[in-house]
Amino acid sequence: MTFTQQELLAELHRLVQTAETKGIQLRAIGGLAVRLHYADDHPAFKRDYPDLDFVVVRKQRREFEAFMAEAGYSPNKQFNLLNGAHRQIYFQNGSELKVDIFVGDFEMCHKISLEDRLTADPLTIPLAELLLSKAQVVEINRKDLLDLTSLLLFNATGDDDSRINLTQLARLCSADWGLYKTVSINLGRVADLVSKADSPLTDSERAAILARSQEILKTFESMPKPLAWQIRDRVGTRVKWYEEVEEVAR
Amino acid sequence: MSDLFVRKATGLVRSWSVFDAFVYALFSINLITLGLYSFSQMYYFSGGMIDALIIAAIFIFFEVVVYSALIAVMPRSGGDYVWQSRILGGAVGFILAVTGWWFILWLWVPLYGDMFRHIVLVPILSVFGAKDLALWFAGTQKGAFTASVLTITIVSIFIALGMKTYARIQKVSFYGGMLGLLIVIILLLTGNPESFKTAFDANATAMFGAAPGAYDATVQLGTDAGAATPFSGGGLAAVFLVIPYLVFFNLWPNWGATLYGEVRGATDFKRNISGMGWALGITTLLGIVLLFAIKKTIGWDFYVQAGGAWWNYAWGFAPDATPAFPVWPYPALLASFLTNSSILRILVVVLMSLWWFGWSGTVFLSSTRVIFAAAFDRLLPEKVAEVDERTGTPIWALLLMVVPSVVVAYMFNFNIANFASLTLCSTLVIAVTYLGTTIAAIILPYKKPDLYKASPIAKYNIFGIPLITVAGLIFGGFLVFLLYQWLIDPNALYGIGIKNTSSIIYMLANYALAAIIYFGFKAYRKNKGIDLDKVQSEIPVE
């Protein structure tokens, strides 16, 4: 059973809002969260969405587990038993819809703490962290790159959470050289992508994306860099700077 | 975009890094707890300790190869249970895995408890001047049982904290323990036998109220006990007879095998080998260095005699020969006698106690994964694979470990039905499990050719024979030798063979219990319409 984008978005809204009524902070992450920040249905960013991804605060993990049963989902018991403190998987009863849960932190190639950041946006994690969740992928794929590009096109940069919060980006990247490095590499990949001759973007769209990307890189240049960051910078990419993410088939 | 990647499934950063797995392997063959404990018990052999250490390590390296290969083929939580049940069949897999990874761990609890009192409680209490309490723990059955109960409590807390937190505890223990060991080795290498003898006599009296002349009295008691084990040499046959006792300490670099479903990069064969192999190599090297340092200052003969004096009395062979030094002769404590600095003494015993804390979780952690895997196959009630909603603790799995452990610890510590003689059963039953896994490894390329050919180990062959088969044959031969020595015991060296009725009954009872559970649940599930043979024919999801 496959779901249309509208059906998935409707389910995303239902889960976040129902959780809210029970006092549970649940926010969307991943491709559909990015989709929620589109200004319009741009043909350049058309993609399929195989599942729903959310973040829940760590301290509400137990309430959340009970909530998912009420919401019509069954846990992947084995996976949740072994990984449930930081990751969980659920399946909608009667369908194959998979819901992937991050508990407290988003942890892939780099770790992004979200425990205290889930109230900034009513539906998704804040834009800055959403951008980082896509830009932190070392072995980035086309979908992630398109998501990253679309975030830069449809959302301005600024100093608060209604936009891509540059202060927050600087805070997280000055605390983690590895995150800074991967994000910088992927912003370069975005520039390559939009600069291609066959890009379906207009000149003004391309200019907006490149300008916002440059703003972020300039923010990195001017952000305060602790001594540990500077030492790690000297070492560079000779030492692995990210965690390995494994593909786990289920 | 040529530099883009393709992902098909859920991305996951597993809980443990390869370094975490290395530390777990290093602690599983813990030089300070298992090593020093067994060295002190091995006082009556004719073969050299160093030679036995090196030869055993060579054979055990093939165990590392076998397990690294199986992990790379099927990196699943549950390890031996999953491999054996999928390759050898459900009954063999269940019976061998639950006896070796679950039931026999009940017997390991009083052994961990014994090491807790000798390596943590007694040294720390004594350096802080709590002589009477230290002696109560060191020399009474109630003290030993209390140490077992404390062990169960501490380990249960570690399990409740989860894999990630336990990895942090391990890391702190690793660095702190290594620092402590470095200080001990320096103290021993910079001391000399004369100053040690003086310090030993003075501290035995001052710290434990021993009668003057404890050194000479210990030499006499040890000699009377038959202390004989040489530092090295003794002939190859004699050295090989040391190994079945020695492997109580170092047969376990693969102890994390049941956890590899939670280790990053577990499909990388070479990486698995390096994690476990380095643990084996470093531990063997540290063992040689530590024993050499002991020989230099404590004196090899005295070290063996002190072990003989203690165990000859503790095992009840000479109930009237009360040790002149009234606590277990712990080399780190003995090394601390070489300094007059109270701070340094405290630092030594506290840092060295981390070797126990970093290791203690191994008694239950690996077992819980086997229990979970069996429960997911519906061979146990599903309840045992649930966690408590409030604490996140696998409460039922823990209870299945804890409750029988308390009973067995009581029987061991109070020597009911000769249970105190069963120490090496703890090793034998697990070796049988390992033999099952090794046979599974040997036949894997032929029994499951598709699985093998698709795996990363398929490219490793020796003269056209799969490496996993060759390594399995070598390690399997080693295990058969060990099992022959333990069970037949022609030289009466190990005390757990066919001449020890308690030992044989205890081990057979474990296998019978496992068989009853397996066939009982199989029949029960069949009544419910679930064919367990079918369940166990499929590779479990990650």
PDB file of C-alpha atoms in Angstrom, chain B residues 73-279:
ATOM      1  CA  VAL B  73      28.280 -12.996   7.814  1.00  0.00           C
ATOM      2  CA  MET B  74      25.457 -12.464  10.332  1.00  0.00           C
ATOM      3  CA  PRO B  75      25.979  -9.446  12.585  1.00  0.00           C
ATOM      4  CA  ARG B  76      23.005 -10.129  14.803  1.00  0.00           C
ATOM      5  CA  SER B  77      22.228  -9.644  18.460  1.00  0.00           C
ATOM      6  CA  GLY B  78      22.247 -13.074  20.045  1.00  0.00           C
ATOM      7  CA  GLY B  79      25.448 -14.237  18.304  1.00  0.00           C
ATOM      8  CA  ASP B  80      25.998 -17.927  19.024  1.00  0.00           C
ATOM      9  CA  TYR B  81      22.275 -18.601  19.368  1.00  0.00           C
ATOM     10  CA  VAL B  82      21.469 -17.132  15.967  1.00  0.00           C
ATOM     11  CA  TRP B  83      24.401 -18.769  14.163  1.00  0.00           C
ATOM     12  CA  GLN B  84      23.917 -22.221  15.647  1.00  0.00           C
ATOM     13  CA  SER B  85      20.134 -22.265  15.331  1.00  0.00           C
ATOM     14  CA  ARG B  86      20.331 -21.152  11.675  1.00  0.00           C
ATOM     15  CA  ILE B  87      23.183 -23.469  10.689  1.00  0.00           C
ATOM     16  CA  LEU B  88      22.979 -26.485  13.001  1.00  0.00           C
ATOM     17  CA  GLY B  89      19.266 -26.408  13.802  1.00  0.00           C
ATOM     18  CA  GLY B  90      16.939 -25.025  16.437  1.00  0.00           C
ATOM     19  CA  ALA B  91      17.372 -27.605  19.200  1.00  0.00           C
ATOM     20  CA  VAL B  92      21.181 -27.601  19.147  1.00  0.00           C
ATOM     21  CA  GLY B  93      21.282 -23.825  18.833  1.00  0.00           C
ATOM     22  CA  PHE B  94      18.932 -23.196  21.716  1.00  0.00           C
ATOM     23  CA  ILE B  95      20.308 -25.802  24.106  1.00  0.00           C
ATOM     24  CA  LEU B  96      23.963 -24.920  23.592  1.00  0.00           C
ATOM     25  CA  ALA B  97      23.429 -21.170  23.531  1.00  0.00           C
ATOM     26  CA  VAL B  98      21.226 -20.856  26.597  1.00  0.00           C
ATOM     27  CA  THR B  99      23.426 -23.161  28.669  1.00  0.00           C
ATOM     28  CA  GLY B 100      26.618 -21.368  27.643  1.00  0.00           C
ATOM     29  CA  TRP B 101      25.320 -17.810  27.590  1.00  0.00           C
ATOM     30  CA  TRP B 102      22.629 -17.883  30.212  1.00  0.00           C
ATOM     31  CA  PHE B 103      22.473 -20.756  32.712  1.00  0.00           C
ATOM     32  CA  ILE B 104      26.207 -21.075  33.350  1.00  0.00           C
ATOM     33  CA  LEU B 105      26.419 -17.342  33.981  1.00  0.00           C
ATOM     34  CA  TRP B 106      24.548 -18.053  37.213  1.00  0.00           C
ATOM     35  CA  LEU B 107      27.723 -19.802  38.321  1.00  0.00           C
ATOM     36  CA  TRP B 108      29.872 -16.926  37.132  1.00  0.00           C
ATOM     37  CA  VAL B 109      28.098 -14.535  39.506  1.00  0.00           C
ATOM     38  CA  PRO B 110      29.775 -15.870  42.696  1.00  0.00           C
ATOM     39  CA  LEU B 111      33.071 -15.897  40.794  1.00  0.00           C
ATOM     40  CA  TYR B 112      32.633 -12.238  39.840  1.00  0.00           C
ATOM     41  CA  GLY B 113      31.600 -11.662  43.461  1.00  0.00           C
ATOM     42  CA  ASP B 114      34.726 -13.412  44.710  1.00  0.00           C
ATOM     43  CA  MET B 115      36.885 -11.185  42.534  1.00  0.00           C
ATOM     44  CA  PHE B 116      34.874  -8.153  43.684  1.00  0.00           C
ATOM     45  CA  ARG B 117      35.788  -8.795  47.289  1.00  0.00           C
ATOM     46  CA  HIS B 118      39.438  -9.602  46.594  1.00  0.00           C
ATOM     47  CA  ILE B 119      40.134  -6.859  44.051  1.00  0.00           C
ATOM     48  CA  VAL B 120      37.805  -4.040  45.124  1.00  0.00           C
ATOM     49  CA  LEU B 121      36.369  -4.397  48.624  1.00  0.00           C
ATOM     50  CA  VAL B 122      39.277  -5.806  50.614  1.00  0.00           C
ATOM     51  CA  PRO B 123      42.063  -3.599  49.158  1.00  0.00           C
ATOM     52  CA  ILE B 124      40.017  -0.399  49.385  1.00  0.00           C
ATOM     53  CA  LEU B 125      38.740  -1.122  52.906  1.00  0.00           C
ATOM     54  CA  SER B 126      42.226  -2.029  54.054  1.00  0.00           C
ATOM     55  CA  VAL B 127      43.969   1.080  52.712  1.00  0.00           C
ATOM     56  CA  PHE B 128      41.309   3.170  54.445  1.00  0.00           C
ATOM     57  CA  GLY B 129      41.986   1.349  57.715  1.00  0.00           C
ATOM     58  CA  ALA B 130      38.740  -0.671  57.931  1.00  0.00           C
ATOM     59  CA  LYS B 131      40.675  -3.807  58.909  1.00  0.00           C
ATOM     60  CA  ASP B 132      37.861  -5.795  60.515  1.00  0.00           C
ATOM     61  CA  LEU B 133      35.424  -5.262  57.662  1.00  0.00           C
ATOM     62  CA  ALA B 134      38.157  -6.075  55.125  1.00  0.00           C
ATOM     63  CA  LEU B 135      38.920  -9.326  56.943  1.00  0.00           C
ATOM     64  CA  TRP B 136      35.206 -10.150  57.172  1.00  0.00           C
ATOM     65  CA  PHE B 137      34.848  -9.852  53.411  1.00  0.00           C
ATOM     66  CA  ALA B 138      38.139 -11.647  52.758  1.00  0.00           C
ATOM     67  CA  GLY B 139      37.739 -14.616  55.008  1.00  0.00           C
ATOM     68  CA  THR B 140      34.099 -15.445  55.702  1.00  0.00           C
ATOM     69  CA  GLN B 141      31.392 -17.176  53.700  1.00  0.00           C
ATOM     70  CA  LYS B 142      28.913 -14.448  54.616  1.00  0.00           C
ATOM     71  CA  GLY B 143      31.391 -11.870  53.344  1.00  0.00           C
ATOM     72  CA  ALA B 144      31.740 -13.767  50.073  1.00  0.00           C
ATOM     73  CA  PHE B 145      27.962 -14.077  49.650  1.00  0.00           C
ATOM     74  CA  THR B 146      27.464 -10.385  50.433  1.00  0.00           C
ATOM     75  CA  ALA B 147      30.036  -9.570  47.735  1.00  0.00           C
ATOM     76  CA  SER B 148      28.032 -11.717  45.283  1.00  0.00           C
ATOM     77  CA  VAL B 149      24.804  -9.871  46.126  1.00  0.00           C
ATOM     78  CA  LEU B 150      26.560  -6.513  45.748  1.00  0.00           C
ATOM     79  CA  THR B 151      27.887  -7.700  42.385  1.00  0.00           C
ATOM     80  CA  ILE B 152      24.388  -8.582  41.199  1.00  0.00           C
ATOM     81  CA  THR B 153      23.120  -5.159  42.296  1.00  0.00           C
ATOM     82  CA  ILE B 154      25.898  -3.217  40.575  1.00  0.00           C
ATOM     83  CA  VAL B 155      25.649  -5.214  37.365  1.00  0.00           C
ATOM     84  CA  SER B 156      21.851  -4.881  37.258  1.00  0.00           C
ATOM     85  CA  ILE B 157      22.262  -1.105  37.463  1.00  0.00           C
ATOM     86  CA  PHE B 158      24.795  -1.189  34.615  1.00  0.00           C
ATOM     87  CA  ILE B 159      22.380  -3.194  32.443  1.00  0.00           C
ATOM     88  CA  ALA B 160      19.554  -0.770  33.214  1.00  0.00           C
ATOM     89  CA  LEU B 161      21.742   2.137  32.101  1.00  0.00           C
ATOM     90  CA  GLY B 162      22.002   0.653  28.595  1.00  0.00           C
ATOM     91  CA  MET B 163      24.761  -0.089  26.106  1.00  0.00           C
ATOM     92  CA  LYS B 164      25.844   3.505  25.490  1.00  0.00           C
ATOM     93  CA  THR B 165      26.261   4.377  29.142  1.00  0.00           C
ATOM     94  CA  TYR B 166      27.983   1.098  29.865  1.00  0.00           C
ATOM     95  CA  ALA B 167      30.410   1.889  27.051  1.00  0.00           C
ATOM     96  CA  ARG B 168      31.253   5.151  28.867  1.00  0.00           C
ATOM     97  CA  ILE B 169      31.788   3.307  32.160  1.00  0.00           C
ATOM     98  CA  GLN B 170      34.033   0.887  30.300  1.00  0.00           C
ATOM     99  CA  LYS B 171      36.048   3.685  28.738  1.00  0.00           C
ATOM    100  CA  VAL B 172      36.654   5.449  32.066  1.00  0.00           C
ATOM    101  CA  SER B 173      37.563   2.098  33.634  1.00  0.00           C
ATOM    102  CA  PHE B 174      39.888   1.309  30.738  1.00  0.00           C
ATOM    103  CA  TYR B 175      41.915   4.506  30.971  1.00  0.00           C
ATOM    104  CA  GLY B 176      41.899   4.596  34.780  1.00  0.00           C
ATOM    105  CA  GLY B 177      42.691   0.892  35.057  1.00  0.00           C
ATOM    106  CA  MET B 178      45.561   1.163  32.587  1.00  0.00           C
ATOM    107  CA  LEU B 179      47.008   4.075  34.566  1.00  0.00           C
ATOM    108  CA  GLY B 180      46.743   2.005  37.745  1.00  0.00           C
ATOM    109  CA  LEU B 181      48.437  -0.948  36.081  1.00  0.00           C
ATOM    110  CA  LEU B 182      51.231   1.301  34.841  1.00  0.00           C
ATOM    111  CA  ILE B 183      51.860   2.515  38.406  1.00  0.00           C
ATOM    112  CA  VAL B 184      51.830  -1.076  39.698  1.00  0.00           C
ATOM    113  CA  ILE B 185      54.323  -2.184  37.049  1.00  0.00           C
ATOM    114  CA  ILE B 186      56.598   0.793  37.788  1.00  0.00           C
ATOM    115  CA  LEU B 187      56.453   0.057  41.535  1.00  0.00           C
ATOM    116  CA  LEU B 188      57.342  -3.558  40.888  1.00  0.00           C
ATOM    117  CA  LEU B 189      60.093  -2.855  38.373  1.00  0.00           C
ATOM    118  CA  THR B 190      61.750  -0.277  40.636  1.00  0.00           C
ATOM    119  CA  GLY B 191      61.557  -2.421  43.785  1.00  0.00           C
ATOM    120  CA  ASN B 192      63.653  -5.382  44.897  1.00  0.00           C
ATOM    121  CA  PRO B 193      62.913  -8.644  46.755  1.00  0.00           C
ATOM    122  CA  GLU B 194      64.576  -7.543  50.005  1.00  0.00           C
ATOM    123  CA  SER B 195      62.602  -4.329  50.357  1.00  0.00           C
ATOM    124  CA  PHE B 196      59.447  -6.217  49.359  1.00  0.00           C
ATOM    125  CA  LYS B 197      59.948  -8.829  52.080  1.00  0.00           C
ATOM    126  CA  THR B 198      60.385  -6.110  54.710  1.00  0.00           C
ATOM    127  CA  ALA B 199      57.357  -4.167  53.431  1.00  0.00           C
ATOM    128  CA  PHE B 200      55.235  -7.326  53.234  1.00  0.00           C
ATOM    129  CA  ASP B 201      55.927  -8.313  56.831  1.00  0.00           C
ATOM    130  CA  ALA B 202      55.348  -4.788  58.112  1.00  0.00           C
ATOM    131  CA  ASN B 203      52.089  -4.236  56.225  1.00  0.00           C
ATOM    132  CA  ALA B 204      50.673  -7.701  56.874  1.00  0.00           C
ATOM    133  CA  THR B 205      50.873  -6.909  60.579  1.00  0.00           C
ATOM    134  CA  ALA B 206      49.917  -3.234  60.398  1.00  0.00           C
ATOM    135  CA  MET B 207      47.008  -3.572  57.964  1.00  0.00           C
ATOM    136  CA  PHE B 208      45.636  -7.017  58.763  1.00  0.00           C
ATOM    137  CA  GLY B 209      46.971  -7.874  62.210  1.00  0.00           C
ATOM    138  CA  ALA B 210      49.048 -10.806  60.900  1.00  0.00           C
ATOM    139  CA  ALA B 211      51.609 -12.359  63.224  1.00  0.00           C
ATOM    140  CA  PRO B 212      55.204 -11.209  62.629  1.00  0.00           C
ATOM    141  CA  GLY B 213      57.109 -13.197  60.019  1.00  0.00           C
ATOM    142  CA  ALA B 214      54.170 -13.506  57.615  1.00  0.00           C
ATOM    143  CA  TYR B 215      56.518 -13.755  54.626  1.00  0.00           C
ATOM    144  CA  ASP B 216      58.367 -16.843  55.857  1.00  0.00           C
ATOM    145  CA  ALA B 217      55.164 -18.426  57.133  1.00  0.00           C
ATOM    146  CA  THR B 218      53.560 -17.913  53.711  1.00  0.00           C
ATOM    147  CA  VAL B 219      56.555 -19.547  52.013  1.00  0.00           C
ATOM    148  CA  GLN B 220      56.153 -22.558  54.300  1.00  0.00           C
ATOM    149  CA  LEU B 221      52.367 -22.818  53.809  1.00  0.00           C
ATOM    150  CA  GLY B 222      52.763 -22.471  50.054  1.00  0.00           C
ATOM    151  CA  THR B 223      55.478 -25.112  49.932  1.00  0.00           C
ATOM    152  CA  ASP B 224      53.312 -27.450  52.013  1.00  0.00           C
ATOM    153  CA  ALA B 225      50.444 -26.819  49.591  1.00  0.00           C
ATOM    154  CA  GLY B 226      52.630 -28.030  46.743  1.00  0.00           C
ATOM    155  CA  ALA B 227      53.350 -24.704  45.070  1.00  0.00           C
ATOM    156  CA  ALA B 228      55.434 -25.549  42.035  1.00  0.00           C
ATOM    157  CA  THR B 229      54.365 -23.742  38.874  1.00  0.00           C
ATOM    158  CA  PRO B 230      57.441 -22.333  37.106  1.00  0.00           C
ATOM    159  CA  PHE B 231      57.612 -18.913  35.477  1.00  0.00           C
ATOM    160  CA  SER B 232      58.566 -20.502  32.164  1.00  0.00           C
ATOM    161  CA  GLY B 233      59.810 -23.779  30.728  1.00  0.00           C
ATOM    162  CA  GLY B 234      58.821 -27.189  32.043  1.00  0.00           C
ATOM    163  CA  GLY B 235      58.463 -28.991  28.704  1.00  0.00           C
ATOM    164  CA  LEU B 236      55.757 -28.755  26.051  1.00  0.00           C
ATOM    165  CA  ALA B 237      53.530 -31.512  27.459  1.00  0.00           C
ATOM    166  CA  ALA B 238      53.551 -29.903  30.904  1.00  0.00           C
ATOM    167  CA  VAL B 239      52.831 -26.482  29.391  1.00  0.00           C
ATOM    168  CA  PHE B 240      49.825 -27.873  27.509  1.00  0.00           C
ATOM    169  CA  LEU B 241      48.426 -29.167  30.788  1.00  0.00           C
ATOM    170  CA  VAL B 242      48.517 -25.625  32.193  1.00  0.00           C
ATOM    171  CA  ILE B 243      46.344 -24.316  29.364  1.00  0.00           C
ATOM    172  CA  PRO B 244      42.982 -25.903  30.385  1.00  0.00           C
ATOM    173  CA  TYR B 245      43.203 -23.949  33.625  1.00  0.00           C
ATOM    174  CA  LEU B 246      44.595 -20.799  32.055  1.00  0.00           C
ATOM    175  CA  VAL B 247      41.719 -20.464  29.573  1.00  0.00           C
ATOM    176  CA  PHE B 248      39.413 -19.610  32.491  1.00  0.00           C
ATOM    177  CA  PHE B 249      41.087 -16.239  31.948  1.00  0.00           C
ATOM    178  CA  ASN B 250      41.617 -15.786  28.232  1.00  0.00           C
ATOM    179  CA  LEU B 251      39.144 -17.907  26.254  1.00  0.00           C
ATOM    180  CA  TRP B 252      36.775 -14.931  25.956  1.00  0.00           C
ATOM    181  CA  PRO B 253      37.955 -12.235  23.519  1.00  0.00           C
ATOM    182  CA  ASN B 254      34.738 -13.112  21.624  1.00  0.00           C
ATOM    183  CA  TRP B 255      32.550 -12.373  24.668  1.00  0.00           C
ATOM    184  CA  GLY B 256      30.972  -9.464  22.823  1.00  0.00           C
ATOM    185  CA  ALA B 257      29.852 -11.760  19.989  1.00  0.00           C
ATOM    186  CA  THR B 258      26.233 -11.634  21.124  1.00  0.00           C
ATOM    187  CA  LEU B 259      26.294  -7.830  21.021  1.00  0.00           C
ATOM    188  CA  TYR B 260      27.639  -7.279  17.537  1.00  0.00           C
ATOM    189  CA  GLY B 261      24.197  -6.384  16.222  1.00  0.00           C
ATOM    190  CA  GLU B 262      24.846  -3.138  18.082  1.00  0.00           C
ATOM    191  CA  VAL B 263      28.435  -2.504  16.947  1.00  0.00           C
ATOM    192  CA  ARG B 264      29.263  -0.197  14.038  1.00  0.00           C
ATOM    193  CA  GLY B 265      30.825  -1.772  10.975  1.00  0.00           C
ATOM    194  CA  ALA B 266      30.281  -5.340  12.177  1.00  0.00           C
ATOM    195  CA  THR B 267      30.147  -6.669   8.623  1.00  0.00           C
ATOM    196  CA  ASP B 268      33.795  -5.699   8.236  1.00  0.00           C
ATOM    197  CA  PHE B 269      35.673  -8.949   8.898  1.00  0.00           C
ATOM    198  CA  LYS B 270      39.100  -7.333   9.277  1.00  0.00           C
ATOM    199  CA  ARG B 271      37.775  -4.756  11.666  1.00  0.00           C
ATOM    200  CA  ASN B 272      36.216  -7.456  13.855  1.00  0.00           C
ATOM    201  CA  ILE B 273      39.516  -9.324  13.878  1.00  0.00           C
ATOM    202  CA  SER B 274      41.423  -6.216  14.832  1.00  0.00           C
ATOM    203  CA  GLY B 275      39.033  -5.414  17.734  1.00  0.00           C
ATOM    204  CA  MET B 276      39.207  -8.857  19.320  1.00  0.00           C
ATOM    205  CA  GLY B 277      42.727  -9.666  18.106  1.00  0.00           C
ATOM    206  CA  TRP B 278      44.266  -6.520  19.571  1.00  0.00           C
ATOM    207  CA  ALA B 279      42.484  -7.217  22.855  1.00  0.00           C
TER     208      ALA B 279
END
